[in-house]
GROMACS .gro file of C-alpha atoms in nm:
model
  508
    1MET     CA    1  -2.753   0.917   1.671
    2MET     CA    2  -2.742   0.600   1.877
    3LEU     CA    3  -2.769   0.382   1.566
    4LEU     CA    4  -2.491   0.566   1.385
    5ARG     CA    5  -2.248   0.272   1.388
    6ASN     CA    6  -2.499   0.047   1.210
    7SER     CA    7  -2.644   0.301   0.969
    8ILE     CA    8  -2.349   0.496   0.829
    9PRO     CA    9  -2.171   0.336   0.530
   10ARG     CA   10  -1.818   0.214   0.598
   11ILE     CA   11  -1.627   0.374   0.309
   12CYS     CA   12  -1.649   0.743   0.226
   13ILE     CA   13  -1.547   0.865  -0.121
   14ALA     CA   14  -1.362   1.194  -0.085
   15LEU     CA   15  -1.459   1.431  -0.368
   16GLY     CA   16  -1.239   1.738  -0.389
   17LEU     CA   17  -1.294   1.903  -0.727
   18THR     CA   18  -1.265   2.266  -0.826
   19ASP     CA   19  -1.556   2.264  -1.070
   20GLY     CA   20  -1.917   2.209  -0.963
   21GLY     CA   21  -2.010   2.027  -1.282
   22ARG     CA   22  -1.723   1.783  -1.244
   23LEU     CA   23  -1.806   1.734  -0.878
   24LEU     CA   24  -2.158   1.627  -0.972
   25GLU     CA   25  -2.030   1.411  -1.256
   26HIS     CA   26  -1.794   1.219  -1.027
   27ALA     CA   27  -2.055   1.190  -0.752
   28ARG     CA   28  -2.306   1.043  -0.995
   29ARG     CA   29  -2.047   0.803  -1.134
   30GLU     CA   30  -1.965   0.673  -0.787
   31ALA     CA   31  -2.333   0.642  -0.693
   32ASP     CA   32  -2.404   0.452  -1.015
   33ALA     CA   33  -2.119   0.217  -0.919
   34GLY     CA   34  -2.291   0.141  -0.590
   35GLU     CA   35  -2.114   0.380  -0.353
   36ARG     CA   36  -2.344   0.531  -0.091
   37PHE     CA   37  -2.123   0.764   0.114
   38LEU     CA   38  -1.966   1.069  -0.049
   39GLU     CA   39  -1.776   1.363   0.097
   40PHE     CA   40  -1.838   1.691  -0.085
   41ARG     CA   41  -1.538   1.918  -0.021
   42LEU     CA   42  -1.720   2.248  -0.066
   43ASP     CA   43  -1.405   2.449   0.012
   44TYR     CA   44  -1.252   2.323  -0.315
   45LEU     CA   45  -1.518   2.507  -0.516
   46PRO     CA   46  -1.457   2.863  -0.643
   47SER     CA   47  -1.783   2.958  -0.470
   48PRO     CA   48  -1.839   2.726  -0.173
   49GLU     CA   49  -2.178   2.895  -0.120
   50ALA     CA   50  -2.296   2.712  -0.432
   51GLY     CA   51  -2.215   2.377  -0.273
   52PRO     CA   52  -2.550   2.318  -0.100
   53ASP     CA   53  -2.734   2.349  -0.433
   54LEU     CA   54  -2.504   2.082  -0.578
   55ILE     CA   55  -2.584   1.856  -0.283
   56ARG     CA   56  -2.956   1.914  -0.336
   57LYS     CA   57  -2.930   1.828  -0.706
   58PHE     CA   58  -2.733   1.514  -0.636
   59LEU     CA   59  -2.961   1.385  -0.361
   60LYS     CA   60  -3.270   1.446  -0.571
   61ALA     CA   61  -3.139   1.176  -0.807
   62TYR     CA   62  -2.977   0.958  -0.537
   63PRO     CA   63  -3.185   1.003  -0.221
   64ASP     CA   64  -3.044   0.693  -0.050
   65CYS     CA   65  -2.688   0.829  -0.049
   66TRP     CA   66  -2.513   0.983   0.247
   67VAL     CA   67  -2.342   1.316   0.181
   68LEU     CA   68  -2.078   1.443   0.421
   69ALA     CA   69  -2.029   1.819   0.373
   70THR     CA   70  -1.687   1.970   0.451
   71CYS     CA   71  -1.584   2.334   0.414
   72ARG     CA   72  -1.241   2.354   0.576
   73ARG     CA   73  -1.087   2.697   0.630
   74HIS     CA   74  -0.748   2.776   0.479
   75GLN     CA   75  -0.610   2.842   0.828
   76ASN     CA   76  -0.668   2.472   0.892
   77HIS     CA   77  -0.522   2.346   0.563
   78GLY     CA   78  -0.849   2.382   0.373
   79ARG     CA   79  -0.932   2.621   0.088
   80PHE     CA   80  -1.214   2.833   0.231
   81ASN     CA   81  -1.115   3.195   0.288
   82GLY     CA   82  -1.426   3.310   0.474
   83SER     CA   83  -1.496   3.358   0.843
   84ILE     CA   84  -1.603   3.089   1.089
   85GLU     CA   85  -1.958   3.225   1.083
   86GLU     CA   86  -1.964   3.207   0.702
   87GLN     CA   87  -1.823   2.854   0.714
   88LEU     CA   88  -2.097   2.739   0.952
   89GLN     CA   89  -2.364   2.910   0.744
   90ILE     CA   90  -2.252   2.706   0.442
   91LEU     CA   91  -2.254   2.382   0.642
   92THR     CA   92  -2.599   2.465   0.782
   93ALA     CA   93  -2.724   2.522   0.427
   94ALA     CA   94  -2.568   2.189   0.327
   95ILE     CA   95  -2.771   2.013   0.599
   96GLU     CA   96  -3.085   2.188   0.478
   97ALA     CA   97  -3.002   2.062   0.127
   98GLY     CA   98  -2.995   1.704   0.256
   99ALA     CA   99  -2.639   1.640   0.378
  100ARG     CA  100  -2.659   1.378   0.653
  101ALA     CA  101  -2.323   1.466   0.806
  102VAL     CA  102  -2.087   1.763   0.838
  103ASP     CA  103  -1.715   1.768   0.914
  104ILE     CA  104  -1.610   2.061   1.135
  105GLU     CA  105  -1.244   2.105   1.225
  106ILE     CA  106  -1.164   2.128   1.596
  107GLU     CA  107  -1.039   2.486   1.563
  108THR     CA  108  -1.380   2.602   1.441
  109ALA     CA  109  -1.566   2.389   1.695
  110GLU     CA  110  -1.367   2.536   1.984
  111ALA     CA  111  -1.426   2.891   1.867
  112ALA     CA  112  -1.800   2.848   1.805
  113LYS     CA  113  -1.928   2.581   2.045
  114GLY     CA  114  -2.275   2.734   2.058
  115ARG     CA  115  -2.320   2.741   1.682
  116VAL     CA  116  -2.189   2.384   1.648
  117ARG     CA  117  -2.431   2.267   1.919
  118GLU     CA  118  -2.718   2.409   1.713
  119LEU     CA  119  -2.643   2.145   1.449
  120GLU     CA  120  -2.690   1.855   1.690
  121GLY     CA  121  -2.978   1.632   1.591
  122ARG     CA  122  -2.998   1.782   1.244
  123ALA     CA  123  -2.705   1.585   1.103
  124VAL     CA  124  -2.414   1.372   1.217
  125VAL     CA  125  -2.156   1.617   1.349
  126VAL     CA  126  -1.798   1.499   1.298
  127ILE     CA  127  -1.532   1.702   1.479
  128SER     CA  128  -1.196   1.660   1.306
  129TYR     CA  129  -0.833   1.708   1.402
  130HIS     CA  130  -0.561   1.717   1.137
  131ASN     CA  131  -0.186   1.722   1.181
  132TYR     CA  132   0.005   1.765   0.857
  133GLU     CA  133   0.350   1.754   1.019
  134GLY     CA  134   0.355   1.425   1.204
  135THR     CA  135   0.187   1.204   1.464
  136PRO     CA  136   0.205   1.350   1.814
  137ALA     CA  137   0.105   1.188   2.144
  138MET     CA  138  -0.260   1.102   2.098
  139GLU     CA  139  -0.410   1.124   2.447
  140PRO     CA  140  -0.377   1.506   2.474
  141VAL     CA  141  -0.535   1.536   2.129
  142MET     CA  142  -0.831   1.323   2.230
  143ARG     CA  143  -0.879   1.509   2.558
  144ARG     CA  144  -0.897   1.830   2.357
  145MET     CA  145  -1.147   1.680   2.115
  146ALA     CA  146  -1.370   1.539   2.388
  147LYS     CA  147  -1.434   1.884   2.529
  148VAL     CA  148  -1.656   1.953   2.227
  149PRO     CA  149  -1.966   1.726   2.218
  150ALA     CA  150  -2.010   1.552   1.883
  151ASP     CA  151  -2.152   1.241   1.722
  152ALA     CA  152  -1.810   1.131   1.598
  153TYR     CA  153  -1.447   1.236   1.618
  154LYS     CA  154  -1.198   1.217   1.333
  155VAL     CA  155  -0.827   1.216   1.415
  156VAL     CA  156  -0.596   1.243   1.114
  157THR     CA  157  -0.218   1.265   1.147
  158THR     CA  158   0.075   1.228   0.910
  159ALA     CA  159   0.282   0.910   0.935
  160ARG     CA  160   0.656   0.969   0.916
  161LYS     CA  161   0.753   0.619   1.027
  162PRO     CA  162   0.574   0.280   1.037
  163SER     CA  163   0.493   0.288   1.410
  164ASP     CA  164   0.294   0.609   1.361
  165ASN     CA  165   0.016   0.383   1.232
  166LEU     CA  166  -0.005   0.224   1.575
  167ARG     CA  167   0.010   0.555   1.758
  168VAL     CA  168  -0.301   0.693   1.592
  169LEU     CA  169  -0.485   0.359   1.598
  170SER     CA  170  -0.415   0.321   1.971
  171LEU     CA  171  -0.702   0.561   2.041
  172SER     CA  172  -0.943   0.279   1.957
  173LYS     CA  173  -0.845   0.112   2.286
  174SER     CA  174  -0.927   0.409   2.509
  175PHE     CA  175  -1.230   0.569   2.344
  176PRO     CA  176  -1.565   0.438   2.214
  177LYS     CA  177  -1.472   0.283   1.880
  178SER     CA  178  -1.814   0.351   1.733
  179LYS     CA  179  -1.742   0.724   1.746
  180LEU     CA  180  -1.393   0.732   1.596
  181VAL     CA  181  -1.248   0.782   1.250
  182LEU     CA  182  -0.873   0.721   1.275
  183LEU     CA  183  -0.608   0.734   1.007
  184ALA     CA  184  -0.262   0.858   0.918
  185MET     CA  185  -0.192   1.037   0.591
  186SER     CA  186   0.105   0.962   0.361
  187GLU     CA  187   0.194   0.636   0.191
  188THR     CA  188   0.360   0.524   0.515
  189GLY     CA  189   0.023   0.568   0.685
  190PHE     CA  190  -0.181   0.372   0.432
  191PRO     CA  191  -0.214   0.061   0.656
  192SER     CA  192  -0.405   0.272   0.910
  193ARG     CA  193  -0.681   0.332   0.656
  194VAL     CA  194  -0.760  -0.038   0.644
  195LEU     CA  195  -0.665  -0.137   0.998
  196SER     CA  196  -0.891   0.128   1.148
  197MET     CA  197  -1.185  -0.062   1.001
  198VAL     CA  198  -1.073  -0.391   1.155
  199MET     CA  199  -1.031  -0.216   1.490
  200GLY     CA  200  -1.387  -0.087   1.491
  201GLY     CA  201  -1.352   0.257   1.337
  202LEU     CA  202  -1.669   0.426   1.216
  203TYR     CA  203  -1.561   0.459   0.852
  204THR     CA  204  -1.258   0.520   0.633
  205TYR     CA  205  -1.186   0.725   0.320
  206ALA     CA  206  -1.113   0.630  -0.040
  207THR     CA  207  -1.061   0.811  -0.368
  208PRO     CA  208  -1.313   0.821  -0.651
  209SER     CA  209  -1.240   0.582  -0.936
  210ALA     CA  210  -1.145   0.851  -1.187
  211ALA     CA  211  -1.005   1.141  -0.986
  212GLU     CA  212  -0.736   1.230  -0.737
  213GLY     CA  213  -0.805   1.192  -0.368
  214THR     CA  214  -0.798   1.470  -0.110
  215ALA     CA  215  -0.516   1.327   0.105
  216ALA     CA  216  -0.190   1.138   0.059
  217GLY     CA  217  -0.216   0.761   0.097
  218GLN     CA  218  -0.573   0.717  -0.023
  219VAL     CA  219  -0.663   0.438  -0.265
  220CYS     CA  220  -0.982   0.392  -0.464
  221ALA     CA  221  -1.291   0.235  -0.310
  222ARG     CA  222  -1.274  -0.066  -0.543
  223GLN     CA  223  -0.933  -0.160  -0.401
  224MET     CA  224  -1.058  -0.100  -0.048
  225ARG     CA  225  -1.348  -0.337  -0.101
  226GLN     CA  226  -1.205  -0.602  -0.333
  227MET     CA  227  -0.834  -0.621  -0.253
  228TYR     CA  228  -0.839  -0.536   0.117
  229ARG     CA  229  -1.204  -0.621   0.205
  230ALA     CA  230  -1.195  -0.324   0.441
  231ASP     CA  231  -1.567  -0.337   0.509
  232LYS     CA  232  -1.582  -0.714   0.572
  233LEU     CA  233  -1.279  -0.805   0.781
  234SER     CA  234  -1.333  -0.967   1.118
  235LYS     CA  235  -1.168  -0.857   1.440
  236ASN     CA  236  -0.988  -1.193   1.453
  237CYS     CA  237  -0.820  -1.169   1.113
  238LYS     CA  238  -0.446  -1.231   1.093
  239TYR     CA  239  -0.210  -0.974   0.948
  240TYR     CA  240   0.059  -1.019   0.683
  241GLY     CA  241   0.240  -0.777   0.456
  242VAL     CA  242   0.532  -0.669   0.242
  243ILE     CA  243   0.802  -0.419   0.337
  244ALA     CA  244   0.983  -0.220   0.071
  245ASP     CA  245   1.092   0.126  -0.040
  246PRO     CA  246   0.927   0.201  -0.274
  247VAL     CA  247   0.630  -0.028  -0.212
  248ARG     CA  248   0.354   0.123  -0.427
  249HIS     CA  249   0.456  -0.082  -0.732
  250SER     CA  250   0.437  -0.414  -0.546
  251ILE     CA  251   0.177  -0.661  -0.673
  252SER     CA  252   0.215  -0.873  -0.359
  253PRO     CA  253  -0.096  -0.730  -0.184
  254ALA     CA  254  -0.313  -0.810  -0.486
  255VAL     CA  255  -0.177  -1.163  -0.513
  256HIS     CA  256  -0.168  -1.263  -0.147
  257ASN     CA  257  -0.506  -1.111  -0.062
  258ARG     CA  258  -0.663  -1.298  -0.355
  259ALA     CA  259  -0.501  -1.619  -0.230
  260LEU     CA  260  -0.625  -1.560   0.125
  261GLN     CA  261  -0.978  -1.517  -0.009
  262ALA     CA  262  -0.952  -1.825  -0.231
  263LYS     CA  263  -0.838  -2.041   0.060
  264ARG     CA  264  -1.092  -1.883   0.297
  265VAL     CA  265  -0.819  -1.770   0.534
  266ASP     CA  266  -0.932  -1.489   0.764
  267GLY     CA  267  -0.634  -1.266   0.689
  268LEU     CA  268  -0.520  -0.933   0.550
  269TYR     CA  269  -0.200  -0.860   0.355
  270LEU     CA  270  -0.084  -0.496   0.356
  271PRO     CA  271   0.193  -0.292   0.192
  272PHE     CA  272   0.429  -0.121   0.439
  273LEU     CA  273   0.653   0.159   0.316
  274VAL     CA  274   0.970   0.122   0.523
  275ALA     CA  275   1.264   0.353   0.455
  276PRO     CA  276   1.617   0.205   0.478
  277LEU     CA  277   1.675   0.340   0.831
  278GLN     CA  278   1.329   0.248   0.964
  279LEU     CA  279   1.360  -0.130   1.001
  280LYS     CA  280   1.390  -0.113   1.380
  281ASP     CA  281   1.080   0.106   1.398
  282PHE     CA  282   0.893  -0.132   1.167
  283PHE     CA  283   0.953  -0.419   1.409
  284VAL     CA  284   0.781  -0.213   1.681
  285LEU     CA  285   0.475  -0.212   1.456
  286ALA     CA  286   0.519  -0.579   1.362
  287GLU     CA  287   0.537  -0.689   1.726
  288LYS     CA  288   0.240  -0.490   1.852
  289LEU     CA  289   0.001  -0.535   1.561
  290PRO     CA  290   0.097  -0.828   1.555
  291LEU     CA  291   0.208  -0.942   1.210
  292GLN     CA  292   0.216  -1.317   1.144
  293GLY     CA  293   0.460  -1.284   0.856
  294PHE     CA  294   0.580  -1.052   0.583
  295SER     CA  295   0.760  -1.044   0.250
  296VAL     CA  296   1.085  -0.849   0.223
  297THR     CA  297   1.209  -0.676  -0.088
  298ILE     CA  298   1.430  -0.385  -0.199
  299PRO     CA  299   1.620  -0.249  -0.006
  300HIS     CA  300   1.584  -0.463   0.307
  301LYS     CA  301   1.674  -0.822   0.211
  302GLN     CA  302   2.024  -0.812   0.360
  303ARG     CA  303   1.990  -0.562   0.643
  304ILE     CA  304   1.690  -0.740   0.794
  305LEU     CA  305   1.905  -1.037   0.900
  306ARG     CA  306   2.021  -0.853   1.212
  307TYR     CA  307   1.663  -0.831   1.341
  308LEU     CA  308   1.577  -1.201   1.313
  309ASP     CA  309   1.595  -1.474   1.578
  310ALA     CA  310   1.655  -1.764   1.338
  311VAL     CA  311   1.764  -1.796   0.973
  312ASP     CA  312   1.801  -2.120   0.774
  313PRO     CA  313   2.152  -2.221   0.657
  314LEU     CA  314   2.105  -2.143   0.286
  315SER     CA  315   1.972  -1.795   0.362
  316LYS     CA  316   2.271  -1.736   0.592
  317ARG     CA  317   2.505  -1.830   0.309
  318ILE     CA  318   2.315  -1.611   0.068
  319GLY     CA  319   2.319  -1.330   0.322
  320ALA     CA  320   1.968  -1.222   0.229
  321VAL     CA  321   1.612  -1.301   0.336
  322ASN     CA  322   1.287  -1.230   0.151
  323THR     CA  323   1.042  -1.402   0.387
  324VAL     CA  324   0.990  -1.352   0.760
  325TRP     CA  325   0.732  -1.525   0.976
  326ARG     CA  326   0.657  -1.559   1.344
  327LYS     CA  327   0.674  -1.900   1.512
  328ALA     CA  328   0.676  -1.968   1.886
  329GLY     CA  329   0.722  -1.598   1.949
  330LYS     CA  330   1.037  -1.575   1.738
  331TRP     CA  331   1.102  -1.405   1.404
  332ARG     CA  332   1.229  -1.657   1.150
  333GLY     CA  333   1.370  -1.583   0.807
  334THR     CA  334   1.424  -1.772   0.484
  335ASN     CA  335   1.476  -1.703   0.117
  336THR     CA  336   1.204  -1.826  -0.120
  337ASP     CA  337   1.373  -1.632  -0.403
  338ALA     CA  338   1.598  -1.937  -0.437
  339ALA     CA  339   1.309  -2.155  -0.554
  340GLY     CA  340   1.177  -1.861  -0.755
  341VAL     CA  341   1.496  -1.859  -0.961
  342ARG     CA  342   1.566  -2.232  -0.982
  343VAL     CA  343   1.223  -2.377  -1.066
  344PRO     CA  344   1.142  -2.164  -1.377
  345LEU     CA  345   1.490  -2.233  -1.519
  346GLU     CA  346   1.473  -2.608  -1.452
  347LYS     CA  347   1.148  -2.621  -1.650
  348ARG     CA  348   1.351  -2.516  -1.955
  349THR     CA  349   1.698  -2.660  -1.911
  350ARG     CA  350   1.934  -2.859  -1.691
  351LEU     CA  351   2.145  -2.628  -1.478
  352GLY     CA  352   2.446  -2.856  -1.422
  353ASN     CA  353   2.761  -2.719  -1.594
  354LYS     CA  354   2.564  -2.439  -1.762
  355SER     CA  355   2.742  -2.104  -1.784
  356VAL     CA  356   2.530  -1.845  -1.605
  357LEU     CA  357   2.577  -1.469  -1.585
  358VAL     CA  358   2.412  -1.320  -1.276
  359VAL     CA  359   2.361  -0.947  -1.310
  360GLY     CA  360   2.356  -0.762  -0.979
  361ASN     CA  361   2.487  -0.790  -0.624
  362GLY     CA  362   2.184  -0.726  -0.401
  363GLY     CA  363   1.956  -0.971  -0.224
  364ALA     CA  364   1.793  -1.119  -0.535
  365ALA     CA  365   2.129  -1.150  -0.714
  366ARG     CA  366   2.280  -1.327  -0.414
  367SER     CA  367   1.988  -1.572  -0.409
  368ALA     CA  368   2.037  -1.646  -0.778
  369ALA     CA  369   2.416  -1.683  -0.754
  370PHE     CA  370   2.417  -1.925  -0.460
  371THR     CA  371   2.118  -2.126  -0.584
  372LEU     CA  372   2.265  -2.174  -0.931
  373ALA     CA  373   2.611  -2.253  -0.798
  374ASP     CA  374   2.457  -2.519  -0.569
  375ALA     CA  375   2.280  -2.661  -0.877
  376GLY     CA  376   2.617  -2.714  -1.047
  377ALA     CA  377   2.618  -2.414  -1.279
  378GLN     CA  378   2.932  -2.215  -1.361
  379VAL     CA  379   2.843  -1.873  -1.220
  380THR     CA  380   2.979  -1.540  -1.336
  381VAL     CA  381   2.876  -1.221  -1.158
  382THR     CA  382   2.859  -0.869  -1.301
  383GLY     CA  383   2.725  -0.535  -1.186
  384ARG     CA  384   2.805  -0.167  -1.155
  385ASN     CA  385   2.982  -0.187  -0.819
  386PRO     CA  386   3.315  -0.366  -0.877
  387ASP     CA  387   3.388  -0.430  -0.510
  388ARG     CA  388   3.048  -0.587  -0.442
  389VAL     CA  389   3.067  -0.792  -0.762
  390ARG     CA  390   3.403  -0.937  -0.657
  391ALA     CA  391   3.275  -1.006  -0.305
  392LEU     CA  392   2.967  -1.194  -0.429
  393ALA     CA  393   3.164  -1.391  -0.686
  394LYS     CA  394   3.414  -1.498  -0.418
  395ALA     CA  395   3.138  -1.593  -0.175
  396CYS     CA  396   2.952  -1.820  -0.421
  397GLY     CA  397   3.262  -1.962  -0.590
  398GLY     CA  398   3.199  -1.771  -0.912
  399THR     CA  399   3.393  -1.538  -1.141
  400PRO     CA  400   3.363  -1.158  -1.140
  401VAL     CA  401   3.343  -0.967  -1.467
  402MET     CA  402   3.282  -0.605  -1.552
  403PRO     CA  403   2.967  -0.512  -1.752
  404GLU     CA  404   3.151  -0.417  -2.072
  405ALA     CA  405   3.331  -0.752  -2.084
  406ALA     CA  406   3.015  -0.944  -1.990
  407GLU     CA  407   2.819  -0.793  -2.280
  408LYS     CA  408   3.082  -0.914  -2.527
  409ALA     CA  409   3.091  -1.272  -2.390
  410ASP     CA  410   2.850  -1.564  -2.440
  411TYR     CA  411   2.658  -1.746  -2.166
  412ASP     CA  412   2.399  -2.022  -2.164
  413ILE     CA  413   2.183  -1.827  -1.919
  414VAL     CA  414   2.157  -1.465  -1.808
  415VAL     CA  415   1.973  -1.388  -1.484
  416HIS     CA  416   1.909  -1.017  -1.441
  417ALA     CA  417   1.862  -0.929  -1.074
  418THR     CA  418   1.889  -0.550  -1.047
  419PRO     CA  419   1.611  -0.286  -1.032
  420VAL     CA  420   1.716  -0.149  -1.373
  421GLY     CA  421   1.410  -0.145  -1.598
  422MET     CA  422   1.164  -0.168  -1.309
  423TRP     CA  423   0.856   0.054  -1.299
  424PRO     CA  424   0.854   0.352  -1.330
  425HIS     CA  425   1.180   0.333  -1.531
  426GLY     CA  426   1.066   0.078  -1.786
  427ASP     CA  427   1.268   0.235  -2.067
  428GLU     CA  428   1.600   0.137  -1.907
  429CYS     CA  429   1.812  -0.174  -1.963
  430PHE     CA  430   2.133  -0.298  -1.801
  431PHE     CA  431   2.280  -0.396  -2.138
  432ALA     CA  432   2.347  -0.122  -2.391
  433GLU     CA  433   2.303  -0.324  -2.711
  434ARG     CA  434   2.371  -0.697  -2.688
  435VAL     CA  435   2.215  -0.945  -2.446
  436PRO     CA  436   2.485  -1.213  -2.394
  437GLY     CA  437   2.277  -1.520  -2.311
  438GLU     CA  438   2.076  -1.784  -2.496
  439LEU     CA  439   1.820  -1.806  -2.212
  440VAL     CA  440   1.740  -1.472  -2.046
  441PHE     CA  441   1.557  -1.452  -1.711
  442ASP     CA  442   1.463  -1.102  -1.593
  443LEU     CA  443   1.359  -1.104  -1.227
  444VAL     CA  444   1.191  -0.765  -1.274
  445TYR     CA  445   0.817  -0.830  -1.309
  446THR     CA  446   0.679  -0.478  -1.347
  447PRO     CA  447   0.643  -0.408  -1.632
  448ALA     CA  448   0.559  -0.759  -1.754
  449ARG     CA  449   0.764  -0.711  -2.072
  450THR     CA  450   1.079  -0.526  -1.973
  451LYS     CA  451   1.312  -0.360  -2.218
  452LEU     CA  452   1.564  -0.638  -2.148
  453LEU     CA  453   1.314  -0.908  -2.249
  454ALA     CA  454   1.216  -0.715  -2.560
  455MET     CA  455   1.582  -0.676  -2.663
  456ALA     CA  456   1.653  -1.042  -2.593
  457GLU     CA  457   1.357  -1.162  -2.801
  458ALA     CA  458   1.458  -0.933  -3.087
  459GLN     CA  459   1.802  -1.100  -3.078
  460GLY     CA  460   1.650  -1.448  -3.095
  461ARG     CA  461   1.694  -1.539  -2.728
  462THR     CA  462   1.455  -1.749  -2.519
  463VAL     CA  463   1.312  -1.537  -2.239
  464VAL     CA  464   1.164  -1.602  -1.894
  465PRO     CA  465   0.948  -1.321  -1.751
  466GLY     CA  466   0.984  -1.213  -1.390
  467ILE     CA  467   0.626  -1.308  -1.309
  468GLU     CA  468   0.732  -1.674  -1.302
  469MET     CA  469   0.987  -1.603  -1.033
  470PHE     CA  470   0.736  -1.391  -0.844
  471VAL     CA  471   0.464  -1.657  -0.840
  472GLU     CA  472   0.703  -1.936  -0.740
  473GLN     CA  473   0.846  -1.748  -0.443
  474ALA     CA  474   0.501  -1.618  -0.342
  475LEU     CA  475   0.360  -1.971  -0.330
  476ALA     CA  476   0.634  -2.072  -0.087
  477GLN     CA  477   0.573  -1.760   0.122
  478PHE     CA  478   0.199  -1.819   0.141
  479GLU     CA  479   0.247  -2.167   0.279
  480LEU     CA  480   0.497  -2.046   0.537
  481PHE     CA  481   0.263  -1.766   0.645
  482THR     CA  482  -0.059  -1.966   0.666
  483GLY     CA  483   0.032  -2.335   0.678
  484VAL     CA  484  -0.189  -2.383   0.371
  485ALA     CA  485  -0.069  -2.462   0.018
  486GLY     CA  486  -0.107  -2.158  -0.206
  487PRO     CA  487  -0.354  -2.166  -0.498
  488ARG     CA  488  -0.113  -2.145  -0.794
  489ALA     CA  489  -0.366  -2.065  -1.068
  490VAL     CA  490  -0.536  -1.801  -0.856
  491MET     CA  491  -0.208  -1.633  -0.765
  492GLU     CA  492  -0.075  -1.637  -1.118
  493LYS     CA  493  -0.396  -1.484  -1.251
  494ALA     CA  494  -0.395  -1.218  -0.980
  495ALA     CA  495  -0.033  -1.133  -1.059
  496ARG     CA  496  -0.099  -1.091  -1.430
  497GLU     CA  497  -0.409  -0.879  -1.366
  498ALA     CA  498  -0.222  -0.660  -1.120
  499ILE     CA  499   0.061  -0.600  -1.366
  500GLU     CA  500  -0.184  -0.522  -1.647
  501GLU     CA  501  -0.371  -0.277  -1.424
  502GLN     CA  502  -0.046  -0.110  -1.322
  503GLN     CA  503   0.061  -0.076  -1.684
  504GLY     CA  504  -0.284   0.064  -1.769
  505ARG     CA  505  -0.244   0.334  -1.504
  506GLN     CA  506   0.100   0.423  -1.639
  507GLY     CA  507  -0.040   0.457  -1.990
  508ALA     CA  508  -0.340   0.665  -1.879
   0.00000   0.00000   0.00000
């Protein structure tokens, strides 16, 4: 198996289906789409013994495909209820049916070293370790694994915090990379699935295009290839990202990765799920990876200030940052939301002396309030937390008002800057019945047409969709991250496509 690193495909489609017919259907669909490496989870089948025949049927039609056969026992978080001997008999039959690789969990391999050794030379033997509770110290795990000879070793943990990605990936520095498959499950661990490829991992896993995956944090192969270029990234690529909670809805990876490709920048932009109390841990990951820069969104725009070395004056006044980048070894922060709010409005009206209602009191609302006040607008602030509304209004020289009174008043412009109406709660709206502005700007961009915008249009208002704010602030971020002007048309198109795809998934 000396040529394993060059011969095995880089992305494995994990097929875990409980019906043999559907398993074949999905396998054929993926093969027809050009995928050449498929994992058949035989333990998902009602009769795993029937799995080898399914492999034989599939490979008869697609002989150039690699099939990885897995039959994990229920004691090891699989679904197979048979003995170790029965498990190995099924995997042996899978090899005889044409499977080029088998995945054997470490518990089975330790208990049946002789039987596992019999498979050497007949197929690629992958010994796997899974931890569904967390990410322990990795060196003891690898020492345990190395006691069982194999062609490759798969170490899969569960990421509970951002730095867990680094912990599992650190094995690539102390063990032959060409023999390792490293990743962390959970949405927090998603970056490891892409980064392991950059760091020389043997392959990674993805979901089929029209079925659920077999582990938390997987994405489909199309995203792996097109959005993240997981199979084409160089070892010298630079890392960027977005931190948020939740982060799955963010279209930033789709937009920034498309821009990096368009400008031929050797870089990768990843989503990082960072819980409110995990910012300090995230910076451990950011320092060691290292990240060159990252976008910041809900709920971190204000709290992140304490972790930065330098912040520009306007962002200090706003008290919120949405963009962080590294320069001369220091973390610097700014707020490109300001331009994201101001520029789309200035395309439609002059802001001086206009009455503006800013809805919200978080990072985006603060950006809007200070930016518009600096532009000469008369700012009024409303929201559902009276104390925070009064504090923001005082800070920006505006007027506080409660939601009920705001809805009855009249303003030239309304800027909505709360998460109300954001995916997956698209049926919600801050205003109960009446939208009190002639020009209505909703900073929420997913969905593209929020309930607020629909209500405003029905009431004869002029509306500005959140995608305009998103693109404007993303352009400024891209230039700060890379030193290259962002491709506006490319980024706007990518944003619209990402929102449409997201809405399509919601409607499916």
